[in-house]
Tab-separated table of C-alpha atoms in Angstrom:
chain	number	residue	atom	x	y	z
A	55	UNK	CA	76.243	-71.302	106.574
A	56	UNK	CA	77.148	-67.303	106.768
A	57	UNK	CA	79.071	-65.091	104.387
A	58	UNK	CA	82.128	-63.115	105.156
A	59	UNK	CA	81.605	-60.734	101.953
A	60	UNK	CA	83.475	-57.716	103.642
A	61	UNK	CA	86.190	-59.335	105.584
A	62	UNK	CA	87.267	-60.618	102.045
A	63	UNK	CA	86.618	-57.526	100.134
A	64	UNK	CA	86.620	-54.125	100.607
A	65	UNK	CA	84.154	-51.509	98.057
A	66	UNK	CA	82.548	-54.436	96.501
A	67	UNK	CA	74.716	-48.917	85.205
A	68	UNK	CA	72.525	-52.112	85.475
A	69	UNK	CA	73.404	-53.798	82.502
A	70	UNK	CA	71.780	-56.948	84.533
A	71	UNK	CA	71.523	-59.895	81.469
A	72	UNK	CA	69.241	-62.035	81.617
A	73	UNK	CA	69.605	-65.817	79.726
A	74	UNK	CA	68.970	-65.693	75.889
A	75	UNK	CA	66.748	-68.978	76.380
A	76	UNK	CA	63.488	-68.403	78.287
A	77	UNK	CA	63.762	-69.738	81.764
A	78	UNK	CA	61.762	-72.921	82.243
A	79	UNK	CA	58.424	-72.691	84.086
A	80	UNK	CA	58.471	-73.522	87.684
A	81	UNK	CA	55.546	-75.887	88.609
A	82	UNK	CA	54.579	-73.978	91.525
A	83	UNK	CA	52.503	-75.656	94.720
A	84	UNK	CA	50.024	-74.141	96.949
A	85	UNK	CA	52.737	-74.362	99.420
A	86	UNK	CA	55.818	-73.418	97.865
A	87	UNK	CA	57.201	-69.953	98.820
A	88	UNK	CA	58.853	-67.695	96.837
A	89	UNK	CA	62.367	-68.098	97.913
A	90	UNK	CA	61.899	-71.855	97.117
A	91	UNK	CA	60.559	-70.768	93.366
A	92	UNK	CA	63.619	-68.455	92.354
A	93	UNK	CA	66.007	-72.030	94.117
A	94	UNK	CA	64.004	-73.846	91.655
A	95	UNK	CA	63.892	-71.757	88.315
A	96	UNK	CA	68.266	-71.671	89.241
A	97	UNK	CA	68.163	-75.371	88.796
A	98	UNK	CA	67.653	-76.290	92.791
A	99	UNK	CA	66.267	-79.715	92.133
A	100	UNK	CA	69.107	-80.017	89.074
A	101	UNK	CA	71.859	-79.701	92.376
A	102	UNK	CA	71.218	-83.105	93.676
A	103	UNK	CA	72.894	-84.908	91.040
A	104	UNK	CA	75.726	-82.805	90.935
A	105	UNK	CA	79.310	-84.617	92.480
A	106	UNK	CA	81.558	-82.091	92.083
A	107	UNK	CA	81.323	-78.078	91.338
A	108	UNK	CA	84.870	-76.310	90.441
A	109	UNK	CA	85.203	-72.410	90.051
A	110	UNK	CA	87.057	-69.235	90.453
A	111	UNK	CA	86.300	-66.362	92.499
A	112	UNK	CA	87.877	-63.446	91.293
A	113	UNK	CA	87.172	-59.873	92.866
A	114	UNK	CA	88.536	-57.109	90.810
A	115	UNK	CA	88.771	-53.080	92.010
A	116	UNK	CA	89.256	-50.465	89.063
A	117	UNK	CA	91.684	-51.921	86.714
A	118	UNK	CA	93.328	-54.775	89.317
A	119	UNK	CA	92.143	-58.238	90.399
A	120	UNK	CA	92.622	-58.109	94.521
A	121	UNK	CA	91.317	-61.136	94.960
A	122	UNK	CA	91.343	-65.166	92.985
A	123	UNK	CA	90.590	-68.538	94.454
A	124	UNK	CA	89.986	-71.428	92.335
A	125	UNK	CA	87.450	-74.239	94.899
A	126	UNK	CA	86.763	-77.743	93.825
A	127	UNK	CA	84.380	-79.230	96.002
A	128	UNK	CA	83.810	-82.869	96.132
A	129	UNK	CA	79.988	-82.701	97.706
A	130	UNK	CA	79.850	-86.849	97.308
A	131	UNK	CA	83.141	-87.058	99.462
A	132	UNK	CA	82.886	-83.608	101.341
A	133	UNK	CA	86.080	-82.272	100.169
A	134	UNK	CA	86.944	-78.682	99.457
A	135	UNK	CA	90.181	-78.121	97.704
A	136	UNK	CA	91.559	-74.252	97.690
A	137	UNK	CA	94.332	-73.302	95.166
A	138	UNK	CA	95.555	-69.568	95.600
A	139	UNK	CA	98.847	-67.839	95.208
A	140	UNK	CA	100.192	-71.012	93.832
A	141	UNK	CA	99.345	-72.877	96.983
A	142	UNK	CA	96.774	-75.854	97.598
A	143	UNK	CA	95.121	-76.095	100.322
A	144	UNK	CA	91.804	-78.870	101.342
A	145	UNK	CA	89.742	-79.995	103.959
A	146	UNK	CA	86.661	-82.094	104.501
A	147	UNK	CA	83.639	-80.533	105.881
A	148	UNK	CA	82.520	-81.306	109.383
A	149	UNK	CA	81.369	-80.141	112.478
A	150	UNK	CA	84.445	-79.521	114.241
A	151	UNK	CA	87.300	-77.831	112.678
A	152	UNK	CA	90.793	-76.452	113.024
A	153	UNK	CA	92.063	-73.351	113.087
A	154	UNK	CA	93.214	-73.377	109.553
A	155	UNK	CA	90.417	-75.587	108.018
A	156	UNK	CA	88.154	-72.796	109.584
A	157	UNK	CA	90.533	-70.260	107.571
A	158	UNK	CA	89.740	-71.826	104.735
A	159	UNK	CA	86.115	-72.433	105.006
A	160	UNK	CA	85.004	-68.718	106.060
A	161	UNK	CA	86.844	-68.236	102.592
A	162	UNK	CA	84.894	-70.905	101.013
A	163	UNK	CA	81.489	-69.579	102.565
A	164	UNK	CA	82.067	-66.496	101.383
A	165	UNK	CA	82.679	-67.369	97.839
A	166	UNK	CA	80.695	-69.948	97.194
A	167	UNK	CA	77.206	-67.774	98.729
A	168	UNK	CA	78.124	-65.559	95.996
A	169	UNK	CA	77.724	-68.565	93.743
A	170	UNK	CA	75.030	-70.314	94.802
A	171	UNK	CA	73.033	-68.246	96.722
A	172	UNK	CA	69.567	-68.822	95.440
A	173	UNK	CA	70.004	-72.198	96.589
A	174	UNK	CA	71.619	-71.209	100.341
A	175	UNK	CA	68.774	-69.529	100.963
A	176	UNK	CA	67.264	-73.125	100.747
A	177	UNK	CA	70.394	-75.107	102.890
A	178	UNK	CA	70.298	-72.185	105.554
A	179	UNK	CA	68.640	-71.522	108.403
A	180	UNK	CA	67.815	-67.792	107.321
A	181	UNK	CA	64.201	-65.827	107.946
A	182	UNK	CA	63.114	-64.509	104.904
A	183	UNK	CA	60.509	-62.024	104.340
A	184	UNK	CA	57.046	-62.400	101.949
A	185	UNK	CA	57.643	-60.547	98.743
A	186	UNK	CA	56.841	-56.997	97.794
A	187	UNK	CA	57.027	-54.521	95.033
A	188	UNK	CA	60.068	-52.361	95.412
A	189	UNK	CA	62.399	-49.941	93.008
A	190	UNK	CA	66.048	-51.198	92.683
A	191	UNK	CA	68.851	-49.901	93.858
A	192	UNK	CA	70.759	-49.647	90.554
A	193	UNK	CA	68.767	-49.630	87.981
A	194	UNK	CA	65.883	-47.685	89.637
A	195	UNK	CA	63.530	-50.487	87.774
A	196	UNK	CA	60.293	-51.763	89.506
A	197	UNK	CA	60.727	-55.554	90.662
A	198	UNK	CA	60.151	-57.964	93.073
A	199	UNK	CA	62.016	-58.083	96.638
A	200	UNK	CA	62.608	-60.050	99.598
A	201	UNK	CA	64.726	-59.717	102.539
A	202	UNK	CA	66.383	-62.822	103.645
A	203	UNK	CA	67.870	-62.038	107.577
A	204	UNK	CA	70.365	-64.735	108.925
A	205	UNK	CA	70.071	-65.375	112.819
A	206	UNK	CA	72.365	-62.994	115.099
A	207	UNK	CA	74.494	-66.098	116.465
A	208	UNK	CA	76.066	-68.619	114.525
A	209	UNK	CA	78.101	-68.433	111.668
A	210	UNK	CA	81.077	-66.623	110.287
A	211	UNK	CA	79.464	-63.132	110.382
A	212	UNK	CA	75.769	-63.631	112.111
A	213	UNK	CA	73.119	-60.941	111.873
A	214	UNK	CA	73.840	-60.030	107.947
A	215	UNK	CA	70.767	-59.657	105.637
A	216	UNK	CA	70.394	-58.786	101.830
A	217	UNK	CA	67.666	-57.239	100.477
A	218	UNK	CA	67.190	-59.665	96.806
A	219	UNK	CA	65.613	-57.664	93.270
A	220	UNK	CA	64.570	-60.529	91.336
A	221	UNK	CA	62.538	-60.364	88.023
A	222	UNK	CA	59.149	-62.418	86.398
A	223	UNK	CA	61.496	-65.216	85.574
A	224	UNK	CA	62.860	-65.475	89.478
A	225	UNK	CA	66.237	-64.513	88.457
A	226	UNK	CA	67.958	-62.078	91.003
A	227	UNK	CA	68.776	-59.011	89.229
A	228	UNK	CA	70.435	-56.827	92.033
A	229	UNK	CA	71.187	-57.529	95.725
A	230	UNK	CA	72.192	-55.342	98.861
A	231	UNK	CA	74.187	-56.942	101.867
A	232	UNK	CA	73.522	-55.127	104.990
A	233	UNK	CA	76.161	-56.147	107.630
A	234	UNK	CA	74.405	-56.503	111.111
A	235	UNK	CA	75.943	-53.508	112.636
A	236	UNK	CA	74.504	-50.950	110.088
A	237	UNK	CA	77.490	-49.885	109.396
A	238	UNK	CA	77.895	-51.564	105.728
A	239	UNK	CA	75.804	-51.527	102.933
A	240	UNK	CA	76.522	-52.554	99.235
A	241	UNK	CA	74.741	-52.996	96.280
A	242	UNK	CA	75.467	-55.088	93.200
A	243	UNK	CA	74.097	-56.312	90.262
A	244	UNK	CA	73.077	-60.271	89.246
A	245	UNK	CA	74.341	-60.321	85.307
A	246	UNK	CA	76.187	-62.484	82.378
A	247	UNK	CA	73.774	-65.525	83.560
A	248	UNK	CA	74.724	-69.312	81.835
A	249	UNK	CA	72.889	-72.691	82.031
A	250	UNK	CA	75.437	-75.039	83.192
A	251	UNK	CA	73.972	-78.518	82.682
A	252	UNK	CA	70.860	-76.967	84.455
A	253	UNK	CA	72.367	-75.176	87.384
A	254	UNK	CA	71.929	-71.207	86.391
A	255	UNK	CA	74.961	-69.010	87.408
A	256	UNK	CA	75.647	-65.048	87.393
A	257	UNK	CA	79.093	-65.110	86.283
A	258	UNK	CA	79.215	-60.982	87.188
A	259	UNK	CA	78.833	-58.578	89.432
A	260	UNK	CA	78.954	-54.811	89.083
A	261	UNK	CA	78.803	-51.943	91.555
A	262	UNK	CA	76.569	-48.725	90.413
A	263	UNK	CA	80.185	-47.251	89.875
A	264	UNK	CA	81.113	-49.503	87.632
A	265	UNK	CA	84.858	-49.430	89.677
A	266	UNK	CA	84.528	-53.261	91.253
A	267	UNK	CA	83.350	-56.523	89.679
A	268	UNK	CA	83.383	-59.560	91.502
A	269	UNK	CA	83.258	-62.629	88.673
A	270	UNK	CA	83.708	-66.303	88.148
A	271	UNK	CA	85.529	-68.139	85.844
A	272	UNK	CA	86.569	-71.587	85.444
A	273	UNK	CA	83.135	-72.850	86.222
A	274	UNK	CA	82.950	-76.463	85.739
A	275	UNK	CA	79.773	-79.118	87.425
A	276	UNK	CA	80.141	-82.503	87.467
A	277	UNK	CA	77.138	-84.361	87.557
A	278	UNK	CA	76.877	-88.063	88.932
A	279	UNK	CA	76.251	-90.554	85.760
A	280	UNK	CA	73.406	-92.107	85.488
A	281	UNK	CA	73.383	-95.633	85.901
């Protein structure tokens, strides 16, 4: 899966917060790599019992929200259900779709990498980099990065890579998207984290600025019931 983060936005003081709780350990393997740690300290292995994940994506530019989609996705049934500007819209995910399920999906892509994206970088098919020491882009502070590249075919926008700023804990703090033309670059912070029966979630994020936030609300997960 790709993102389409500046086809559906345009312009997207690190306050970054970080949980109140202390983030559980990760039991880390000889051959587990870092990506796969900061997946797993968001809850990664929590995802598999989750049936159904609801949410609004809301994109807001100086003092107006230009953007809100509320998603329900059905992941035991493979239905994604779109309500914006009063109108519903849904699909099921496949391989081959029409012109207006594909509409809807780039939408869906988009949104939901911005909610889940420590775990997409464990569903896709990106190249990520080893980690190094580097100073982010916001706050100027000294953390962790990596570089995760997705391939230049494929996908709703192919050749896009973001530069992650994660902290001790493996939380992303900050992120840049690099469009694969060089012509786009944005930073923006991770922040306003919450445990949501396991499954970790920035709610916010802020431009240096301080002029766009892009935030969810209506966050809801579903978890299958045990027998």
């Amino acid at each position: 899966m790709k993102k389409i983060l500046y086809s559906m936005i345009l312009g997207i003081a690190l306050v970054s917060c970080k949980n109140e709780q202390k983030n559980e350990p990760v039991v880390e393997d000889a051959n587990t790599k870092e990506y796969q740690k900061i997946a797993e300290a968001n809850g990664f292995k929590e995802f598999d019992d989750v049936e159904k994940i609801g949410f609004t994506f809301n994109v807001k530019v100086g003092d107006s929200v230009r953007s809100k989609r509320h998603w329900v996705w059905n992941r035991k049934a493979g239905k994604i259900s779109l309500t914006e500007n009063d109108s519903v819209s849904s699909y099921v995910k496949k391989d081959s779709l029409g012109d207006s399920e594909k509409s809807i999906d780039s939408k869906f892509i988009n949104d939901s990498y911005w909610l889940l994206f420590p775990f997409q970088m464990e569903w896709s098919n990106a190249k990520i980099s080893d980690p190094k020491e580097a100073t982010a882009p916001i706050s100027g502070d000294q953390m962790k990065m990596l570089t995760v590249s997705f391939p230049s075919e494929g996908g709703y926008t192919p050749g896009d890579s973001y530069d992650i700023y994660y902290d001790d804990d493996l939380m992303i703090q900050e992120w840049v998207y690099k469009s694969a033309d060089g012509g786009r670059e944005m930073a923006t912070t991770w922040e306003d984290y919450k445990n949501y029966d396991g499954i970790k979630i920035a709610q916010s994020h802020k431009n240096k600025e301080g002029n766009f936030e892009l935030f969810f609300t209506d966050i809801e997960v579903t978890k299958s019931k045990s027998e």
